Coordinates of C-alpha atoms in Angstrom, one line a residue:
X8 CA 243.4 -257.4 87.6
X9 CA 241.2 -260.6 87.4
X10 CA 239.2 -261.8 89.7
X11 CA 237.7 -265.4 89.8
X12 CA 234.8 -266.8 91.6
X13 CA 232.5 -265.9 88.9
X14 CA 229.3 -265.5 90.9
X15 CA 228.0 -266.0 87.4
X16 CA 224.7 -265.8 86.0
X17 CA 223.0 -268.8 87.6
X18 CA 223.4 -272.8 87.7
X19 CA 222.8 -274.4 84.8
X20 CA 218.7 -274.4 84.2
X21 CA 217.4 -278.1 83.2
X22 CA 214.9 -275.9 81.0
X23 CA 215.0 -272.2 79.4
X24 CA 215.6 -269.4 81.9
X25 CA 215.0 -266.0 80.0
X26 CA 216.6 -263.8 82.7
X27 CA 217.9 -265.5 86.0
X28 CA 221.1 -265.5 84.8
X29 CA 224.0 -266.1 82.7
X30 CA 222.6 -269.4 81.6
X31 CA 219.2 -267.8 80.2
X32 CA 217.8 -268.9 77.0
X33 CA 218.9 -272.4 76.9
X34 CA 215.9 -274.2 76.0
X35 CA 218.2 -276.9 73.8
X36 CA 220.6 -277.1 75.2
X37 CA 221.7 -280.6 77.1
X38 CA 223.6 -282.3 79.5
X39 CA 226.3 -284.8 78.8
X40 CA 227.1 -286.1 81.5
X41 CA 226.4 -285.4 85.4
X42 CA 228.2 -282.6 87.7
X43 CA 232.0 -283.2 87.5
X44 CA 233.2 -284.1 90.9
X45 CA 236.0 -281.0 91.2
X46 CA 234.2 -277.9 89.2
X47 CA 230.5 -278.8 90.1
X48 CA 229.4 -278.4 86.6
X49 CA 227.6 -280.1 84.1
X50 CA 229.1 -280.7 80.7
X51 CA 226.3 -278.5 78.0
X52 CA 226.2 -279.5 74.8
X53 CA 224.4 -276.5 72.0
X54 CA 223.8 -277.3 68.7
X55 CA 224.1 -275.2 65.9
X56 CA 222.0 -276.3 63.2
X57 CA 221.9 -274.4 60.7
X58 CA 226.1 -275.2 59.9
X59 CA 225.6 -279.3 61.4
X60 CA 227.9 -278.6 64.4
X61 CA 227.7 -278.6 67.9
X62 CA 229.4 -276.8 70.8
X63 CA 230.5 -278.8 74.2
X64 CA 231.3 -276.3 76.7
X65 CA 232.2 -275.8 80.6
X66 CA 233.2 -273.3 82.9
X67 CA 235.3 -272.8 85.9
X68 CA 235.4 -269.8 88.8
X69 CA 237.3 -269.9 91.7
X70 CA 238.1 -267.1 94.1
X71 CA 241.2 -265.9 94.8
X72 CA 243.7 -266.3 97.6
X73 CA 243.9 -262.6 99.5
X74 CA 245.5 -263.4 103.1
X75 CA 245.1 -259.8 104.3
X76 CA 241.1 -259.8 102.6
X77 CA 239.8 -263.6 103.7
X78 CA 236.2 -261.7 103.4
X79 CA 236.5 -260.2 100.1
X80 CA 234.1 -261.5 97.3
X81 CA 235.0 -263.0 94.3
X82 CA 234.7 -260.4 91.8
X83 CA 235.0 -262.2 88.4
X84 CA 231.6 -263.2 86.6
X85 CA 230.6 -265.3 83.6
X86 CA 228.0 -265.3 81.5
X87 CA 226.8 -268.0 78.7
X88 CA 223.0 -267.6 76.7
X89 CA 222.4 -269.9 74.3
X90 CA 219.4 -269.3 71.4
X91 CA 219.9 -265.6 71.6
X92 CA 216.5 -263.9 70.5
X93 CA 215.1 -267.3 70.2
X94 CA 217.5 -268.4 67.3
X95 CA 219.5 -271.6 67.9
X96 CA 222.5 -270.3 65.6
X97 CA 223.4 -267.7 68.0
X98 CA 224.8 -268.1 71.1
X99 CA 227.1 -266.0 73.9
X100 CA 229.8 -266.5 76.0
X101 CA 231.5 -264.0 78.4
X102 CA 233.8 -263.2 81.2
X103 CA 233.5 -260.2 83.3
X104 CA 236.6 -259.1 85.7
X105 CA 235.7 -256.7 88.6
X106 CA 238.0 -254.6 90.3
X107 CA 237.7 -251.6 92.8
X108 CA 235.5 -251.6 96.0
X109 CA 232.6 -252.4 93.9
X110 CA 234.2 -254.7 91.4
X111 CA 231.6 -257.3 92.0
X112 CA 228.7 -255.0 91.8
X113 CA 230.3 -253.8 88.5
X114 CA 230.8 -257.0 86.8
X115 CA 227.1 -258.8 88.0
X116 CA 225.8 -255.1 86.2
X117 CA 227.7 -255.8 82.9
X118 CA 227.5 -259.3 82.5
X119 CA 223.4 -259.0 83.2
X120 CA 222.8 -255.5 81.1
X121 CA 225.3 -256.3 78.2
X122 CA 223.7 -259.8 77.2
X123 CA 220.4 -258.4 77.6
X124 CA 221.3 -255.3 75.4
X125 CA 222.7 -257.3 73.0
X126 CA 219.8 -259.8 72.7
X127 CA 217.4 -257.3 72.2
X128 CA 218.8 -255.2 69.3
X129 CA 216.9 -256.4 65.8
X130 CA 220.2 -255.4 63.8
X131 CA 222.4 -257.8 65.6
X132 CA 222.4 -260.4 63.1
X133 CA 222.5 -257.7 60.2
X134 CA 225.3 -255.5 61.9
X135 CA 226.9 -257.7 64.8
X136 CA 230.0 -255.2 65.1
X137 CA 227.5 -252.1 64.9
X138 CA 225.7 -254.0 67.6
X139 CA 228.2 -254.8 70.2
X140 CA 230.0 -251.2 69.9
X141 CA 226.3 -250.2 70.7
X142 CA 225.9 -252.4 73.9
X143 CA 228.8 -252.0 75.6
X144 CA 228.6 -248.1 75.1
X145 CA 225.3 -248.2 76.6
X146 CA 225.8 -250.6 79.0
X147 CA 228.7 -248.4 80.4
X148 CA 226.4 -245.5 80.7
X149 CA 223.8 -247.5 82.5
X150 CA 226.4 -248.1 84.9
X151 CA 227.3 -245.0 85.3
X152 CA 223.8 -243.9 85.8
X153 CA 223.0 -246.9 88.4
X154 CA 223.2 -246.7 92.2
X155 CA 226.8 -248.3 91.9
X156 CA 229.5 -246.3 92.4
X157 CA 232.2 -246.9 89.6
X158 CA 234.1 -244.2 90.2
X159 CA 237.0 -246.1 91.6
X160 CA 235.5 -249.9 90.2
X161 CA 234.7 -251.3 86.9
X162 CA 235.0 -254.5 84.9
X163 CA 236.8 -255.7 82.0
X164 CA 234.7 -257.9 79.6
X165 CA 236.0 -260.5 76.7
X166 CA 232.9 -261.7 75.1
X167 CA 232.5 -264.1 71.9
X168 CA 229.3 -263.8 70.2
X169 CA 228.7 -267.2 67.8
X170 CA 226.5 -266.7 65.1
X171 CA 226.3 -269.7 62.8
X172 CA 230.1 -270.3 61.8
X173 CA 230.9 -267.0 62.5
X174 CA 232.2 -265.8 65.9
X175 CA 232.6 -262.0 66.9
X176 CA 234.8 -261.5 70.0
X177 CA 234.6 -258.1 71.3
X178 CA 237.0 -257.2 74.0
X179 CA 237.4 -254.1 76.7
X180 CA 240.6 -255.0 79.1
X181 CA 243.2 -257.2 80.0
X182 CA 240.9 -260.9 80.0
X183 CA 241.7 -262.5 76.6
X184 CA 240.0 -264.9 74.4
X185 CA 242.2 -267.9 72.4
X186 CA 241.3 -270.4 69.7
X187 CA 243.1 -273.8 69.2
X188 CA 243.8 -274.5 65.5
X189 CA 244.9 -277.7 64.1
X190 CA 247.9 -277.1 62.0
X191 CA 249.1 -280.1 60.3
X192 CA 249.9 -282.2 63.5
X193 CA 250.4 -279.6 66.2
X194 CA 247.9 -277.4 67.9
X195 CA 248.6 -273.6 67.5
X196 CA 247.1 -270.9 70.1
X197 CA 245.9 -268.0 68.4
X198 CA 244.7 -265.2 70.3
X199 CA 241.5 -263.9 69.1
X200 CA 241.9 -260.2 71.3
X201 CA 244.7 -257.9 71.9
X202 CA 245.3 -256.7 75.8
X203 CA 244.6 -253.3 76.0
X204 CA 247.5 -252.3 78.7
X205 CA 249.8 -248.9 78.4
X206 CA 252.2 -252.3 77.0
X207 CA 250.8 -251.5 73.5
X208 CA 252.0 -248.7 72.0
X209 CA 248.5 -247.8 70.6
X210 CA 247.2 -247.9 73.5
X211 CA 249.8 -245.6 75.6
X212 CA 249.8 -243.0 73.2
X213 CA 245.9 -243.0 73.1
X214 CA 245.5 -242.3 76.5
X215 CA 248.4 -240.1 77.0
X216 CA 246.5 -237.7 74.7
X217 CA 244.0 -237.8 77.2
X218 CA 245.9 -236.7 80.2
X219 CA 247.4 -239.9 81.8
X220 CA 250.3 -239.9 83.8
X221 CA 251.8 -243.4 82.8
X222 CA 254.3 -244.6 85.5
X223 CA 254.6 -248.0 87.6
X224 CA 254.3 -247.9 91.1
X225 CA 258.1 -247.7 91.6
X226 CA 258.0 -244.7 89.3
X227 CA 255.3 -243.1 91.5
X228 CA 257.0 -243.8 94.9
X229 CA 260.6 -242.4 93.3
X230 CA 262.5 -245.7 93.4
X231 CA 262.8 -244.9 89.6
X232 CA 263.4 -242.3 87.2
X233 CA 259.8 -241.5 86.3
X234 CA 261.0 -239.6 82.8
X235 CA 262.1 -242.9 81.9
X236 CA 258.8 -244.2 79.6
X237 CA 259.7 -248.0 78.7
X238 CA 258.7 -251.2 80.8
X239 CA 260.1 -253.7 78.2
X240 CA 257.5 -256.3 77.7
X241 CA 254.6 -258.1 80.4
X242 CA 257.1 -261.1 81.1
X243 CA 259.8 -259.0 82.6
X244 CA 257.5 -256.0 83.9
X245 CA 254.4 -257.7 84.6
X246 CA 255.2 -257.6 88.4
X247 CA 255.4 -253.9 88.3
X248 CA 253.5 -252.3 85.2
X249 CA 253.0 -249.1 84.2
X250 CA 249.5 -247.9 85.1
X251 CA 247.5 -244.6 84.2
X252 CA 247.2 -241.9 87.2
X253 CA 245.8 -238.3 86.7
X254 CA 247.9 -235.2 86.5
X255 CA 248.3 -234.1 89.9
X256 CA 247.1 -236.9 92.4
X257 CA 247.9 -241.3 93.3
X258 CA 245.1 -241.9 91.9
X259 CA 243.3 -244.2 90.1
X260 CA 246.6 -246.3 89.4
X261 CA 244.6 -248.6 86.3
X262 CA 247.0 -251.2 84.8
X263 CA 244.4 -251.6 81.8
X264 CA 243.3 -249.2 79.2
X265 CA 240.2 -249.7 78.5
X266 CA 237.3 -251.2 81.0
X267 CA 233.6 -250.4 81.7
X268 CA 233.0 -248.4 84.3
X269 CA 235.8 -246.6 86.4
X270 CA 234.7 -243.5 85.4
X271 CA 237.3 -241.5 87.1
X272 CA 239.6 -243.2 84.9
X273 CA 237.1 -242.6 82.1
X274 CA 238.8 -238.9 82.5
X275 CA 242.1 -240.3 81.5
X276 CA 241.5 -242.2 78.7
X277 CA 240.0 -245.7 80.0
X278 CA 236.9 -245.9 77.8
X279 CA 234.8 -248.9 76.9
X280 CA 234.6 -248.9 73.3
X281 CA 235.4 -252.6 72.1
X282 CA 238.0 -253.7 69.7
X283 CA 236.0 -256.1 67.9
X284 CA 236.8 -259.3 66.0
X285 CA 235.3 -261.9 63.2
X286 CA 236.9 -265.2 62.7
X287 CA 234.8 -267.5 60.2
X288 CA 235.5 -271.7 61.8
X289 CA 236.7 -274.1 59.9
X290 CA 237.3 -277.6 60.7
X291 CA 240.6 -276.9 61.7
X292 CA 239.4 -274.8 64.7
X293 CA 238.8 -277.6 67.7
X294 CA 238.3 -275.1 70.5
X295 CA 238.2 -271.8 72.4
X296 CA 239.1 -270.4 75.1
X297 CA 237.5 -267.5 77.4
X298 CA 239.0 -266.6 80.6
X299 CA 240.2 -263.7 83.0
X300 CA 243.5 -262.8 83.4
X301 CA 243.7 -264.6 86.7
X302 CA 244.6 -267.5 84.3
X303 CA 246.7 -265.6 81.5
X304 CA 249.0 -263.5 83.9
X305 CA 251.3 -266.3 84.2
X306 CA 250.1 -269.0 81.5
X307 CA 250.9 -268.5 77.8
X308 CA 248.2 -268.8 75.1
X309 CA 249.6 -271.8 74.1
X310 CA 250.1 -273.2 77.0
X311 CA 246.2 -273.0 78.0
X312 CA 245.3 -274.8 74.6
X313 CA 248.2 -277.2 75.3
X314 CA 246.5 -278.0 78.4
X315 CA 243.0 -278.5 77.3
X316 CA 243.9 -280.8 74.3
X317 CA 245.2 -282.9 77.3
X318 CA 242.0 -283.7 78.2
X319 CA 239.1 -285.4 76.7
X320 CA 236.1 -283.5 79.2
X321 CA 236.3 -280.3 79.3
X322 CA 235.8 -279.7 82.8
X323 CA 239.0 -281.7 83.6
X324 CA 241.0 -279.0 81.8
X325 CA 238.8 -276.0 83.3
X326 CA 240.5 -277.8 86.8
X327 CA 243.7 -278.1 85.7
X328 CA 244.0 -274.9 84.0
X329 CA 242.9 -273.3 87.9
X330 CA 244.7 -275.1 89.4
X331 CA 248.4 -274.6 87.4
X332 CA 247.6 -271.0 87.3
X333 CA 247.0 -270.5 91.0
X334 CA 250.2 -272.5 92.0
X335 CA 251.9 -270.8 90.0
X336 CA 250.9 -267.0 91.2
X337 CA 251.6 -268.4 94.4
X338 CA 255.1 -269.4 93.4
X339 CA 255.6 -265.4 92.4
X340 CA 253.4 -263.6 95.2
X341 CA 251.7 -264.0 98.7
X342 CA 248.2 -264.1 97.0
X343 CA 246.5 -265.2 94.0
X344 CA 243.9 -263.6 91.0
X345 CA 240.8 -264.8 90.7
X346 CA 240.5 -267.2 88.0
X347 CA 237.7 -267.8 85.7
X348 CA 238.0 -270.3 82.5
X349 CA 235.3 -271.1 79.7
X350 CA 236.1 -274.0 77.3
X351 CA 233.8 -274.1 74.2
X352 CA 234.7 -277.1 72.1
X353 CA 233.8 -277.4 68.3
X354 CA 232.9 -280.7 67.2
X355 CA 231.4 -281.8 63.7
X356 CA 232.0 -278.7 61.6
X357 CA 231.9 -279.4 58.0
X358 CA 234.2 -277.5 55.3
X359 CA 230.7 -276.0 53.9
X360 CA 231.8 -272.1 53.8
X361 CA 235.0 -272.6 55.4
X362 CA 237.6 -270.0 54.9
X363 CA 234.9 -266.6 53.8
X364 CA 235.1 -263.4 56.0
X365 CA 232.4 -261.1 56.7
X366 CA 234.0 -257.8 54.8
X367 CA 231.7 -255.6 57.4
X368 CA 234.4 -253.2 56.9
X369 CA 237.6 -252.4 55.9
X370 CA 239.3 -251.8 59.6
X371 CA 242.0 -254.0 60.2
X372 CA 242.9 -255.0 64.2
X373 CA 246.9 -256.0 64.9
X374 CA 246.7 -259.5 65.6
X375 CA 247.4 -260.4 69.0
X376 CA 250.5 -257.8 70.1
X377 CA 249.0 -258.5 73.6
X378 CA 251.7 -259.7 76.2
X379 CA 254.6 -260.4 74.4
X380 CA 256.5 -262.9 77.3
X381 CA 254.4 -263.9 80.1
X382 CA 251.0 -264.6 79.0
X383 CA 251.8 -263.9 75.6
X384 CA 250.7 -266.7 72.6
X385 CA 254.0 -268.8 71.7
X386 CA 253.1 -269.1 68.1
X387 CA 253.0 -266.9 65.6
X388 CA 252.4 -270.3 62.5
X389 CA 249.6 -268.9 60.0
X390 CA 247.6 -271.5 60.3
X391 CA 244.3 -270.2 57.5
X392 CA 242.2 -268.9 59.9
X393 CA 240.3 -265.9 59.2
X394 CA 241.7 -264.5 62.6
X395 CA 241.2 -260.5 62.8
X396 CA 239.4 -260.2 59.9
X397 CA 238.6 -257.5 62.2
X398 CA 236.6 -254.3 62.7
X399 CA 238.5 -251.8 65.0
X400 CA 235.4 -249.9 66.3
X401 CA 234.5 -246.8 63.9
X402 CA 232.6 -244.6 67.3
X403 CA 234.7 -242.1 68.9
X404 CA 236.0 -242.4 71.9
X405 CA 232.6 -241.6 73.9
X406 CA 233.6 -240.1 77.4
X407 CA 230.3 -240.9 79.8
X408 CA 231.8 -239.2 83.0
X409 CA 229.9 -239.1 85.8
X410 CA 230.7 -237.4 88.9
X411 CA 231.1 -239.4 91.8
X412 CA 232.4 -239.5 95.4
X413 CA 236.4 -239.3 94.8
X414 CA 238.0 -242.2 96.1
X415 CA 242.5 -242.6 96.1
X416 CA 242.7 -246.3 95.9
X417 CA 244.8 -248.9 93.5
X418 CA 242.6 -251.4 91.8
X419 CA 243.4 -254.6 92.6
X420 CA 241.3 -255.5 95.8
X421 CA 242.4 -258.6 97.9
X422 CA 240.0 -261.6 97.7
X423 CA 239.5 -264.8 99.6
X424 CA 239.7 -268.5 98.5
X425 CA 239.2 -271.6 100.4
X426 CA 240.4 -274.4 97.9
X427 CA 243.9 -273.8 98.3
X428 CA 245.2 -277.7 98.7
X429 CA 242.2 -279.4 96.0
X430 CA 243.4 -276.6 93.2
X431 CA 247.2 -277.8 93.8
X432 CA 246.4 -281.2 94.1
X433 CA 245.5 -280.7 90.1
X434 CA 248.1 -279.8 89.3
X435 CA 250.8 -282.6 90.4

């Protein structure tokens, strides 16, 4: 599960910052306007020159509420590099959700190492699919091999990579990444990556091939019939989902199907190959959307986007978004998800090129089968986006096990928050 104080990459530098931080390589990229007053961030502004546009972005992070862990860290990070390898056409945005003991250790390593691997390969811009399957492969192995124990922790990562009018979003987890089209005179949420949870029938029969147990946690305690393998959908299940365990122990109890790190799991089936995905912009696309599932457990696709094209600054809907989705957790439970939000507007895009896909292979993703209630987009319109013109990864399922100190723990760590009556406040 999500977590939401993004001790991201670094404040926003007034002047390039190669490796401090999320923020690195951001030697043109300006401010609009001064810190806003709730989130503490400036409004960036990135041009893309060689297509005439520009991107206004912000972000959000805010810890969650854990009443029995008021010490626990927020483990959610973000990262964002503009000019990637110096080229002002290619820019990245990421979340990072950490769970486990050592979720936060987890997603700071992945957010850091992942950007940095990515940035350095000289076939990016030749291969970008070939490129991120690479990085997130290695980045997991790096992990592995680090001083961090992931046995029992990871991260889930949803990551776009902009490269001209082209945007790759490569996705490990249950975070998800939507784009706002404009569709006549409604806005339509389209989801640009699927949620890999035993929901998807893909996904359960993937990993049930590796060994997982698949039951919920009532299913594991005996309060139901365990041969019973069907949890309807996330809106009427989500409280209680089914989550991968090993043969013969409680453990490690994953709600998600794919993640890096958690290398225990790793043995089950969890790997952190990405599904990746190419949507070519077009006018018609006004924004995106980038965020942990702290925000999309109990808010719809469309109901983000809905939110945003509310509001003219950006940061206003990054508040408003935090603070609807953590009212409303708390409406449902005793604590709250973290909650991190990225909002990357798209303003000045011309028709030049609109409408062509990339054809870097014939691999097909299903379109957004994610959560098909709660969380779930609310629009299926075709709208003529290149969505999922998408390249399903073509490596094997690589399994980088490690063995570490065995740990029997649930993922899903409490964490603190102190914000409780400004985040509400938003919201009414």
């Amino acid at each position: 599960m999500g977590c939401v104080h993004g001790k991201c990459c670094s404040r926003y530098p007034s002047s390039t910052d190669s490796e401090s931080g999320g923020y690195g390589e951001m030697g043109s990229c300006r401010n609009a306007t001064s810190k806003h007053i709730l989130t503490q961030r400036s409004l960036e502004i990135v041009p893309v020159p060689s297509q005439n546009y520009e991107m206004q972005y912000s972000v959000f992070t805010q810890r969650g509420y854990y009443p029995d862990s008021p010490d626990k860290e927020n483990q959610d990070s973000f990262c964002i590099r503009t000019q990637i390898q110096g080229n002002p056409n290619v820019h990245f945005f990421g979340v990072f959700d950490g769970h486990g003991h050592f979720g936060t250790e987890c997603s700071k390593f992945v957010k850091n190492r992942l950007a940095e691997i990515l940035a350095n390969d000289p076939e990016l811009l030749d291969d970008p699919v070939k490129a991120y399957n690479s990085a997130f492969l290695t980045t997991n192995y790096e992990l592995h091999s680090s001083e961090i124990d992931d046995s029992m922790s990871g991260t889930t990562a949803i990551t776009v990579l902009v490269i001209e009018d082209a945007i790759y979003v490569a996705n490990v987890g249950d975070s998800r990444a939507v784009i706002a089209v404009k569709n006549g005179n409604r806005i339509v949420a389209e989801n640009l990556s699927s949620d890999q949870t035993p929901f998807r029938k893909d996904e359960y029969e993937r990993v049930k091939l590796c060994g997982a147990r698949i039951l919920s946690v009532d299913q594991v305690e005996g309060l139901k019939d365990p041969d019973v393998q069907a949890w309807g959908d996330e809106e009427s299940q989500g409280g209680d989902p089914p989550r991968l365990w090993v043969q013969n122990g409680m453990y490690p109890g994953t709600a998600f199907t794919r993640s890096v790190g958690d290398s225990t799991a790793e043995k089950i089936g969890v790997i952190s190959v990405p599904e990746v995905s190419m949507v070519r912009l077009t006018p018609n696309h006004l924004f995106f959307v980038v965020a942990s599932d702290g925000v999309f457990e109990f808010l719809s696709s469309q109901t983000v986007v809905d939110m945003v094209a509310r509001y003219t600054d950006s940061r206003d809907a990054c508040a408003a978004i935090a603070g609807e989705s953590y009212k409303i957790w708390l409406e449902h439970e005793n604590r709250t998800d973290d909650i991190t939000i990225i909002i990357v507007h798209i303003k000045g895009l011309s028709n030049s090129g609109a409408g062509d896909t990339d054809g870097t292979t014939g691999a097909s993703m299903n379109p957004a089968s994610s959560r098909t209630g709660r969380g779930s987009s609310d629009s299926s319109a075709a709208s003529g986006s290149e969505i999922y013109r998408s390249m399903r990864s073509e490596f094997t399922d690589l399994q980088l096990s490690m063995n570490r100190s065995p740990a029997i723990v649930v993922p899903s760590p409490s964490k603190p928050r102190e914000l409780v009556g400004l985040l509400i406040i938003l919201c009414n």
